[in-house]
Short mmCIF file of C-alpha atoms and ligand atoms in Angstrom, two decimals:
data_model
loop_
_atom_site.label_atom_id
_atom_site.label_comp_id
_atom_site.label_asym_id
_atom_site.label_seq_id
_atom_site.Cartn_x
_atom_site.Cartn_y
_atom_site.Cartn_z
CA MET M 187 13.97 -13.87 11.68
CA SER M 188 16.97 -12.10 12.33
CA PHE M 189 17.91 -8.50 12.64
CA GLN M 190 17.32 -5.30 14.50
CA ILE M 191 18.18 -1.97 12.88
CA MET M 192 20.60 -0.35 15.34
CA GLY M 193 21.37 2.85 13.43
CA THR M 194 20.82 4.65 10.14
CA GLY M 195 22.84 7.17 8.13
CA LYS M 196 22.90 9.00 4.83
CA ALA M 197 25.00 11.29 2.66
CA HIS M 198 24.42 13.17 -0.57
CA PRO M 199 26.42 15.54 -2.74
CA GLN M 200 26.30 19.27 -1.97
CA PHE M 201 25.02 20.41 -5.35
CA SER M 202 21.25 20.33 -5.75
CA LEU M 203 20.17 20.58 -9.39
CA THR M 204 16.70 22.08 -9.94
CA ASN M 205 14.33 21.36 -12.81
CA ASP M 206 14.73 24.95 -13.99
CA GLN M 207 18.51 24.51 -14.14
CA LEU M 208 18.02 21.28 -16.11
CA SER M 209 15.85 23.11 -18.62
CA THR M 210 18.95 25.10 -19.64
CA ILE M 211 20.73 21.84 -20.54
CA VAL M 212 17.99 19.81 -22.31
CA ASP M 213 14.60 20.59 -23.84
CA THR M 214 12.47 20.17 -20.72
CA ASN M 215 10.67 22.20 -18.08
CA ASP M 216 9.67 22.10 -14.42
CA GLU M 217 6.03 21.45 -15.26
CA TRP M 218 6.77 18.28 -17.26
CA ILE M 219 9.25 16.84 -14.76
CA SER M 220 7.15 17.64 -11.66
CA SER M 221 3.86 16.42 -13.05
CA ARG M 222 5.25 13.22 -14.66
CA SER M 223 7.65 12.19 -11.90
CA GLY M 224 7.20 14.32 -8.76
CA ILE M 225 10.84 15.42 -8.91
CA LYS M 226 11.72 19.06 -8.13
CA SER M 227 15.46 18.72 -7.61
CA ARG M 228 18.13 16.08 -7.18
CA PHE M 229 21.67 16.00 -5.75
CA ILE M 230 24.42 15.55 -8.32
CA ALA M 231 28.04 14.70 -7.50
CA THR M 232 30.47 17.31 -8.74
CA THR M 233 33.59 16.46 -6.76
CA GLU M 234 32.21 13.75 -4.46
CA THR M 235 33.05 10.10 -5.11
CA GLY M 236 30.88 7.09 -4.36
CA LEU M 237 33.39 6.15 -1.68
CA GLU M 238 33.04 9.51 0.07
CA LEU M 239 29.24 9.27 0.13
CA ALA M 240 29.12 5.60 1.10
CA ALA M 241 31.72 6.02 3.86
CA ALA M 242 29.96 9.13 5.23
CA ALA M 243 26.60 7.33 5.31
CA ALA M 244 28.24 4.32 6.95
CA SER M 245 29.95 6.45 9.61
CA HIS M 246 26.67 8.24 10.41
CA ALA M 247 24.91 4.90 10.79
CA LEU M 248 27.66 3.57 13.06
CA ASP M 249 27.53 6.76 15.20
CA ASN M 250 23.76 6.50 15.36
CA ALA M 251 24.07 2.86 16.48
CA GLY M 252 26.79 3.72 18.99
CA MET M 253 29.09 1.15 17.39
CA ALA M 254 32.65 1.20 16.10
CA ALA M 255 33.66 0.05 12.60
CA ALA M 256 35.93 -2.54 14.25
CA ASP M 257 32.80 -4.23 15.68
CA LEU M 258 31.47 -5.12 12.21
CA ASP M 259 31.50 -8.72 10.97
CA LEU M 260 30.38 -7.98 7.41
CA ILE M 261 29.84 -5.08 4.99
CA ILE M 262 27.42 -5.38 2.07
CA CYS M 263 27.32 -2.52 -0.38
CA ALA M 264 24.35 -2.30 -2.74
CA THR M 265 25.34 -0.46 -5.90
CA LEU M 266 24.92 -0.60 -9.65
CA GLN M 267 28.60 0.19 -9.89
CA GLY M 268 31.04 1.64 -7.41
CA ASP M 269 33.81 4.04 -8.31
CA ASN M 270 35.62 1.09 -9.90
CA VAL M 271 34.67 -2.38 -11.06
CA THR M 272 37.38 -3.57 -8.70
CA PRO M 273 38.16 -2.93 -5.92
CA SER M 274 34.55 -3.20 -4.88
CA LEU M 275 32.98 -0.19 -3.18
CA ALA M 276 32.46 -2.38 -0.09
CA CYS M 277 36.22 -3.05 0.18
CA MET M 278 36.99 0.65 -0.18
CA VAL M 279 34.41 1.55 2.49
CA GLN M 280 35.85 -1.12 4.78
CA GLN M 281 39.31 0.45 4.53
CA GLU M 282 38.01 4.03 4.79
CA ILE M 283 35.96 3.52 7.96
CA GLY M 284 38.55 1.26 9.62
CA ALA M 285 36.68 -2.06 9.60
CA HIS M 286 38.43 -5.44 9.29
CA CYS M 287 35.59 -7.71 8.15
CA PRO M 288 34.66 -9.33 4.81
CA ALA M 289 33.02 -6.94 2.38
CA PHE M 290 31.29 -7.34 -0.96
CA ASP M 291 29.15 -5.42 -3.46
CA LEU M 292 25.70 -6.60 -4.47
CA ASN M 293 23.91 -5.44 -7.63
CA ALA M 294 20.15 -5.88 -7.83
CA ALA M 295 19.65 -2.44 -9.45
CA CYS M 296 17.13 -0.31 -7.55
CA THR M 297 16.13 -3.31 -5.42
CA GLY M 298 19.71 -3.60 -4.13
CA PHE M 299 19.06 -2.35 -0.60
CA VAL M 300 16.20 -4.80 0.00
CA TYR M 301 18.28 -7.64 -1.48
CA ALA M 302 21.20 -6.63 0.76
CA LEU M 303 19.00 -6.66 3.89
CA ASP M 304 17.84 -10.15 2.97
CA ALA M 305 21.44 -11.32 2.46
CA ALA M 306 22.48 -9.75 5.77
CA ALA M 307 19.59 -11.56 7.48
CA ALA M 308 20.92 -14.88 6.16
CA TYR M 309 24.38 -14.19 7.64
CA LEU M 310 22.86 -13.16 10.97
CA ASP M 311 20.45 -16.13 11.02
CA SER M 312 23.21 -18.63 10.33
CA GLY M 313 25.37 -17.20 13.10
CA ARG M 314 28.14 -16.24 10.66
CA ALA M 315 27.82 -12.56 11.64
CA GLU M 316 26.62 -10.61 14.66
CA LYS M 317 26.84 -7.07 13.27
CA VAL M 318 26.42 -6.12 9.63
CA LEU M 319 26.69 -2.80 7.81
CA VAL M 320 24.52 -2.41 4.71
CA VAL M 321 25.30 0.63 2.56
CA ALA M 322 23.51 1.53 -0.65
CA CYS M 323 25.32 4.07 -2.78
CA GLU M 324 24.67 5.28 -6.30
CA ILE M 325 26.31 7.90 -8.48
CA MET M 326 23.57 7.74 -11.11
CA SER M 327 24.86 10.92 -12.76
CA LYS M 328 27.79 8.86 -14.15
CA GLN M 329 25.42 6.40 -15.83
CA LEU M 330 23.37 8.98 -17.72
CA ASP M 331 23.50 10.48 -21.18
CA TRP M 332 23.03 14.14 -20.29
CA SER M 333 21.64 14.92 -23.75
CA HIS M 334 18.69 12.50 -23.25
CA ARG M 335 15.87 14.43 -21.61
CA SER M 336 13.82 11.27 -21.09
CA THR M 337 16.34 9.89 -18.58
CA CYS M 338 18.74 12.58 -17.32
CA VAL M 339 15.95 14.47 -15.51
CA LEU M 340 14.94 11.46 -13.41
CA PHE M 341 17.99 10.39 -11.43
CA GLY M 342 20.13 11.65 -8.56
CA ASP M 343 23.12 10.64 -6.43
CA GLY M 344 23.29 9.62 -2.78
CA ALA M 345 23.97 6.96 -0.18
CA GLY M 346 22.09 5.49 2.76
CA ALA M 347 23.19 2.96 5.36
CA VAL M 348 21.97 0.83 8.23
CA VAL M 349 23.81 -1.07 10.95
CA LEU M 350 22.14 -4.37 11.78
CA GLN M 351 22.52 -6.60 14.78
CA LYS M 352 21.06 -10.04 15.45
CA GLY M 353 17.46 -9.59 16.58
CA ASP M 354 13.90 -10.41 15.64
CA GLY M 355 12.89 -7.27 13.74
CA LEU M 356 12.65 -8.74 10.23
CA LEU M 357 9.08 -10.06 10.20
CA ALA M 358 8.84 -11.03 6.53
CA SER M 359 10.82 -10.71 3.32
CA VAL M 360 10.30 -11.52 -0.35
CA LEU M 361 12.66 -11.18 -3.30
CA THR M 362 11.94 -11.84 -6.97
CA ALA M 363 13.86 -11.76 -10.24
CA GLN M 364 12.46 -12.06 -13.75
CA GLY M 365 15.04 -11.71 -16.49
CA ASP M 366 13.78 -9.21 -19.06
CA LYS M 367 14.98 -10.10 -22.55
CA ASP M 368 13.76 -6.75 -23.89
CA LEU M 369 16.16 -4.94 -21.52
CA ALA M 370 13.59 -2.29 -20.57
CA LEU M 371 16.10 -0.83 -18.14
CA LEU M 372 19.65 -1.12 -19.37
CA VAL M 373 23.08 0.22 -18.44
CA PRO M 374 25.55 -1.59 -20.74
CA GLY M 375 28.52 0.03 -19.05
CA PHE M 376 31.44 -1.51 -20.92
CA ASN M 377 33.23 -0.13 -23.96
CA ASN M 378 36.89 -0.63 -24.70
CA ASN M 379 39.28 -0.81 -27.63
CA ASN M 380 39.45 -4.59 -28.09
CA PRO M 381 40.74 -4.87 -31.69
CA PHE M 382 39.22 -8.39 -32.05
CA SER M 383 35.71 -7.42 -31.02
CA GLN M 384 32.96 -8.20 -33.53
CA TRP M 385 30.27 -6.76 -31.27
CA PRO M 386 28.43 -3.73 -32.58
CA SER M 387 29.36 -0.67 -30.54
CA ARG M 388 26.54 0.59 -28.36
CA PRO M 389 26.11 3.43 -25.91
CA THR M 390 27.35 2.77 -22.39
CA THR M 391 24.72 4.94 -20.69
CA LEU M 392 21.32 4.18 -19.15
CA SER M 393 18.30 3.65 -21.39
CA MET M 394 14.78 2.87 -20.26
CA ASP M 395 11.35 1.99 -21.60
CA GLY M 396 9.66 4.17 -18.99
CA ARG M 397 6.11 3.03 -19.69
CA LYS M 398 6.99 -0.67 -19.48
CA VAL M 399 8.88 -0.15 -16.22
CA PHE M 400 6.02 1.94 -14.80
CA LYS M 401 3.42 -0.74 -15.51
CA PHE M 402 5.62 -3.50 -14.11
CA ALA M 403 6.45 -1.47 -10.99
CA VAL M 404 2.93 -0.78 -9.75
CA GLY M 405 1.79 -4.41 -10.10
CA ALA M 406 4.99 -5.81 -8.61
CA MET M 407 4.96 -3.53 -5.57
CA ALA M 408 1.32 -4.29 -4.83
CA LYS M 409 1.93 -8.06 -5.16
CA ASP M 410 5.11 -8.10 -3.02
CA VAL M 411 3.72 -5.93 -0.24
CA LYS M 412 0.51 -7.98 -0.01
CA LYS M 413 2.68 -11.09 0.25
CA VAL M 414 4.93 -9.82 3.06
CA LEU M 415 2.02 -8.38 5.02
CA ALA M 416 0.26 -11.75 4.79
CA GLN M 417 3.48 -13.54 5.87
CA ALA M 418 3.78 -11.21 8.86
CA GLY M 419 0.06 -11.50 9.65
CA LEU M 420 -0.41 -7.72 9.49
CA THR M 421 -2.84 -5.32 7.83
CA PRO M 422 -1.90 -1.97 6.22
CA ALA M 423 -3.49 -0.19 9.21
CA GLN M 424 -0.86 -1.71 11.53
CA VAL M 425 1.99 -0.27 9.45
CA LYS M 426 3.45 3.06 10.57
CA MET M 427 5.15 3.88 7.27
CA VAL M 428 5.67 2.22 3.91
CA ILE M 429 8.93 3.32 2.31
CA PRO M 430 8.72 2.57 -1.41
CA HIS M 431 11.54 2.87 -3.93
CA GLN M 432 11.51 6.50 -5.05
CA ALA M 433 11.27 6.29 -8.84
CA ASN M 434 8.10 8.21 -9.60
CA ILE M 435 5.47 9.81 -7.36
CA ARG M 436 2.74 8.40 -9.60
CA ILE M 437 4.07 4.84 -9.10
CA ILE M 438 4.24 5.42 -5.33
CA GLN M 439 0.70 6.82 -5.17
CA SER M 440 -0.81 4.15 -7.44
CA ALA M 441 0.75 1.30 -5.45
CA ALA M 442 -0.21 2.89 -2.11
CA LYS M 443 -3.81 3.27 -3.28
CA LEU M 444 -3.99 -0.34 -4.47
CA LEU M 445 -2.66 -1.49 -1.10
CA GLY M 446 -4.81 0.77 1.07
CA PHE M 447 -2.04 2.91 2.57
CA SER M 448 -2.94 6.52 3.40
CA GLU M 449 -0.89 9.51 2.26
CA GLU M 450 0.44 9.94 5.82
CA GLN M 451 1.68 6.32 5.83
CA THR M 452 3.51 6.68 2.51
CA ALA M 453 7.06 8.05 2.62
CA VAL M 454 8.10 10.41 -0.19
CA GLY M 455 11.57 11.81 -0.83
CA ILE M 456 11.59 11.82 -4.61
CA ASP M 457 10.80 15.55 -4.74
CA HIS M 458 14.31 16.49 -3.54
CA TYR M 459 16.35 13.31 -4.15
CA GLY M 460 15.09 12.17 -7.58
CA ASN M 461 15.59 8.49 -8.27
CA THR M 462 18.78 7.37 -6.50
CA SER M 463 18.27 3.69 -7.35
CA SER M 464 19.22 1.39 -4.46
CA ALA M 465 19.99 4.37 -2.19
CA SER M 466 16.44 5.74 -2.38
CA ILE M 467 14.94 3.67 0.45
CA PRO M 468 17.76 4.08 3.01
CA LEU M 469 17.98 7.84 2.32
CA VAL M 470 14.31 8.26 3.20
CA LEU M 471 14.56 5.75 6.06
CA ASP M 472 17.31 7.83 7.68
CA ASP M 473 15.30 11.05 7.27
CA LEU M 474 12.20 9.51 8.89
CA TRP M 475 14.24 7.97 11.72
CA ARG M 476 16.07 11.19 12.57
CA GLN M 477 12.91 13.30 12.29
CA GLY M 478 11.23 10.96 14.79
CA LYS M 479 8.52 10.05 12.27
CA ILE M 480 9.35 6.39 12.85
CA GLN M 481 10.47 5.07 16.20
CA ARG M 482 11.57 1.90 17.94
CA GLY M 483 8.66 -0.54 18.01
CA ASP M 484 7.01 0.81 14.82
CA ILE M 485 6.25 -1.49 11.89
CA ILE M 486 7.60 -0.33 8.53
CA VAL M 487 7.35 -1.84 5.06
CA LEU M 488 10.04 -1.44 2.40
CA SER M 489 9.25 -2.16 -1.25
CA ALA M 490 11.45 -1.83 -4.31
CA PHE M 491 11.67 -2.76 -7.98
CA GLY M 492 14.41 -2.28 -10.51
CA GLY M 493 16.29 -3.33 -13.61
CA GLY M 494 16.63 -7.02 -14.22
CA PHE M 495 13.73 -7.01 -13.40
CA THR M 496 14.19 -7.44 -9.67
CA THR M 497 11.71 -6.75 -6.89
CA GLY M 498 11.75 -7.07 -3.14
CA ALA M 499 9.77 -6.12 -0.07
CA CYS M 500 10.09 -6.66 3.64
CA VAL M 501 8.31 -5.90 6.90
CA ILE M 502 10.48 -4.67 9.76
CA LYS M 503 9.67 -4.01 13.39
CA LEU M 504 12.03 -1.22 14.42
O1 UT7 C 170 14.13 3.07 -10.70
C1 UT7 C 170 14.20 2.72 -12.04
C2 UT7 C 170 12.89 2.44 -12.58
N1 UT7 C 170 12.41 3.50 -13.43
C3 UT7 C 170 11.16 3.91 -13.32
O2 UT7 C 170 10.46 3.52 -12.44
C4 UT7 C 170 10.61 4.83 -14.36
C5 UT7 C 170 9.18 4.44 -14.65
N2 UT7 C 170 8.58 5.28 -15.67
C6 UT7 C 170 8.30 6.59 -15.46
O3 UT7 C 170 8.52 7.08 -14.38
C7 UT7 C 170 7.63 7.37 -16.56
O4 UT7 C 170 7.33 6.49 -17.63
C8 UT7 C 170 8.53 8.53 -17.09
C9 UT7 C 170 8.59 9.63 -16.05
C10 UT7 C 170 9.92 8.00 -17.40
C11 UT7 C 170 7.94 9.11 -18.38
O5 UT7 C 170 6.59 9.51 -18.18
P1 UT7 C 170 5.51 9.14 -19.29
O6 UT7 C 170 4.23 9.74 -18.86
O7 UT7 C 170 5.54 7.64 -19.45
O8 UT7 C 170 6.04 9.89 -20.57
P2 UT7 C 170 6.49 9.31 -22.00
O9 UT7 C 170 7.80 8.60 -21.87
O10 UT7 C 170 5.38 8.54 -22.59
O11 UT7 C 170 6.72 10.63 -22.82
C12 UT7 C 170 5.63 11.52 -23.10
C13 UT7 C 170 6.15 12.69 -23.89
C14 UT7 C 170 6.95 12.30 -25.11
O12 UT7 C 170 6.61 13.20 -26.15
P3 UT7 C 170 5.56 12.78 -27.30
O13 UT7 C 170 6.15 11.58 -27.94
O14 UT7 C 170 4.27 12.49 -26.57
O15 UT7 C 170 5.52 14.00 -28.15
C15 UT7 C 170 8.37 12.53 -24.72
O16 UT7 C 170 9.21 12.85 -25.83
O17 UT7 C 170 7.04 13.47 -23.09
C16 UT7 C 170 8.24 13.73 -23.81
N3 UT7 C 170 9.34 13.85 -22.86
C17 UT7 C 170 9.67 15.01 -22.25
N4 UT7 C 170 9.17 16.25 -22.36
C18 UT7 C 170 9.72 17.21 -21.60
C19 UT7 C 170 10.15 12.87 -22.39
N5 UT7 C 170 11.01 13.38 -21.49
C20 UT7 C 170 10.73 14.70 -21.39
C21 UT7 C 170 11.27 15.75 -20.61
N6 UT7 C 170 10.74 16.98 -20.75
N7 UT7 C 170 12.28 15.55 -19.74
#
């Protein structure tokens, strides 16, 4: 299978919001947030747009790969929602960085980055692209009700990117989707003044049945990662790092324990990023890559779950 990661990049807003600062806005405290989620602070966009973050992450990844935007054959942007419904964030990034290739957004909630890698692999495998930019960018702070302590303390904003080239680094990949009629993780989004509408009005912001999502997440991650490791013919001991979706430190630790990954093998960025949805894996990936904690030739495992429900995991040889 079909790609090599040539470069990584990331960007986040300047403003870092601490748990103590949050406790002046809603009835919460550092002890509750840290012990239940592992989050200490998160970056929140004040003036930054999704386009600025996504384009900055993309440019860093291109620099890191030693490639020019004009070399790209495709841009896939994983996002719950860009700055606008249309134009897509991918089209805006394409224009901003000076690329000339097709570009589209992909929404698989927090699993978006893993879905986008899989889609990129299909383009590379089929020969329809030689170089692909995948950017995951989320401004979660726009999706939240900032008076709801059960959700507004959990999320953050950021973007992460990779530049991919045809290669044989993707050793295994699995994606799943199971429509959830109970809508345990919901962002309705739309609300306008249609005078003919008979629909009951409902909030447009994110709501979540945290316990249901938690239970689903641990089982799904364990199942997906076992599957991709088996496909790749590898054991956990052969994996340098597993980079799980950063939604809750307790989910990460429970899944890692079930799978037999040590603490040193398990990447954690939730303490200072919060949950940045699809951007959470590439943000941490870029940190590990630039810190030299993962290097060319290492085996890494990515695993994510999100609204929908969607899940995905893959094994990559760097
Ligand atoms: O990437 C998207 C996927 N999302 C996730 O993966 C989230 C998965 N779920 C979770 O991470 C956890 O379920 C949460 C962190 C969201 C919540 O942890 P929990 O241990 O499941 O807590 P809970 O929702 O059962 O709430 C326990 C208590 C409640 O009070 P009572 O009813 O026991 O009196 C809440 O009202 O904690 C209260 N609470 C808070 N207290 C202080 C809820 N939010 C807060 C808060 N500060 N921010």
